[in-house]
Coordinates of C-alpha atoms in Angstrom, one line a residue:
X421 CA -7.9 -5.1 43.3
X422 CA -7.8 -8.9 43.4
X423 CA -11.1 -10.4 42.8
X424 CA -12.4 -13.7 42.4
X425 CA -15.9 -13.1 42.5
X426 CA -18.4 -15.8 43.2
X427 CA -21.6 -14.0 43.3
X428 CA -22.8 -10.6 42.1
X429 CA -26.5 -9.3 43.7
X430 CA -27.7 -5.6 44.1
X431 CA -29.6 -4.5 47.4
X432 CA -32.9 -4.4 45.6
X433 CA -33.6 -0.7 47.2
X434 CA -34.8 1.8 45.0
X435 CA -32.1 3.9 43.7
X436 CA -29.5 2.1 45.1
X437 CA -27.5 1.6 41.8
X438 CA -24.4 -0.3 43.5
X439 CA -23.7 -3.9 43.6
X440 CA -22.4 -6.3 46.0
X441 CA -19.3 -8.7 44.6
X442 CA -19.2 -11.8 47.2
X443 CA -15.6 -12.8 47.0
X444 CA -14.6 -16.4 47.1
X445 CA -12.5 -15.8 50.1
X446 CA -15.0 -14.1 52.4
X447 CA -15.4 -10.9 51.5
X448 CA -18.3 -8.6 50.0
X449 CA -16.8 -5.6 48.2
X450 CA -19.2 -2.8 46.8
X451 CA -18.8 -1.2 43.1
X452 CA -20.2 1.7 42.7
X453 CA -22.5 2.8 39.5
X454 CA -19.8 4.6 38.1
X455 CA -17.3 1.3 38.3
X456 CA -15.4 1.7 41.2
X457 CA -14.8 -0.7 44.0
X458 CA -14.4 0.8 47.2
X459 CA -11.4 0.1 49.1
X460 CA -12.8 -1.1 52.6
X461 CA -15.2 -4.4 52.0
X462 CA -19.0 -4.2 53.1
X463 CA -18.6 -7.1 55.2
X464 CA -15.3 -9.3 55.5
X465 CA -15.2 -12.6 57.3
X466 CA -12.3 -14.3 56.1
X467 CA -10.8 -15.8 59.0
X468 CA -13.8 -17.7 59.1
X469 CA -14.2 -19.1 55.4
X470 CA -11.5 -21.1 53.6
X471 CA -11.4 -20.4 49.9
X472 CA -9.9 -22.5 47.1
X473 CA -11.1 -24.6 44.6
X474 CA -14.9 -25.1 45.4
X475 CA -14.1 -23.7 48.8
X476 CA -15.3 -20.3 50.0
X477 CA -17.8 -17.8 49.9
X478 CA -20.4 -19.2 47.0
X479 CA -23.3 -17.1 47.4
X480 CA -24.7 -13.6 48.5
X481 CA -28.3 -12.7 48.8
X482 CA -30.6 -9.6 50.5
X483 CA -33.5 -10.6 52.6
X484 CA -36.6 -8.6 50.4
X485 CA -38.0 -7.0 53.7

């Protein structure tokens, strides 16, 4: 997998043990605890980010509530 991660958060749910890789180029991809990323992305909005130097998805955060 190609990553070029920008931002790692977890959900902050208890006993949710996977984290959430924001990818520069507009995806979020989840690892599992056990190290695995899985193959379809939690969110993907690349045709509306443009990646690339300081370009792109920067940031991920989950609202507490």
């Amino acid at each position: 997998v190609d990553f070029s991660p920008t931002d790692i958060a977890n959900s902050g749910m208890v006993g949710d043990d996977r984290l959430f890789v924001a990818l520069q180029d507009g995806r979020i991809s989840i690892v599992e605890s056990d190290g695995t990323v899985q193959a379809t992305p939690f969110l993907s909005i690349t045709d509306r980010v443009v990646g690339g130097g300081q370009l792109g998805m920067l940031g991920l955060v989950f609202d507490p509530d």
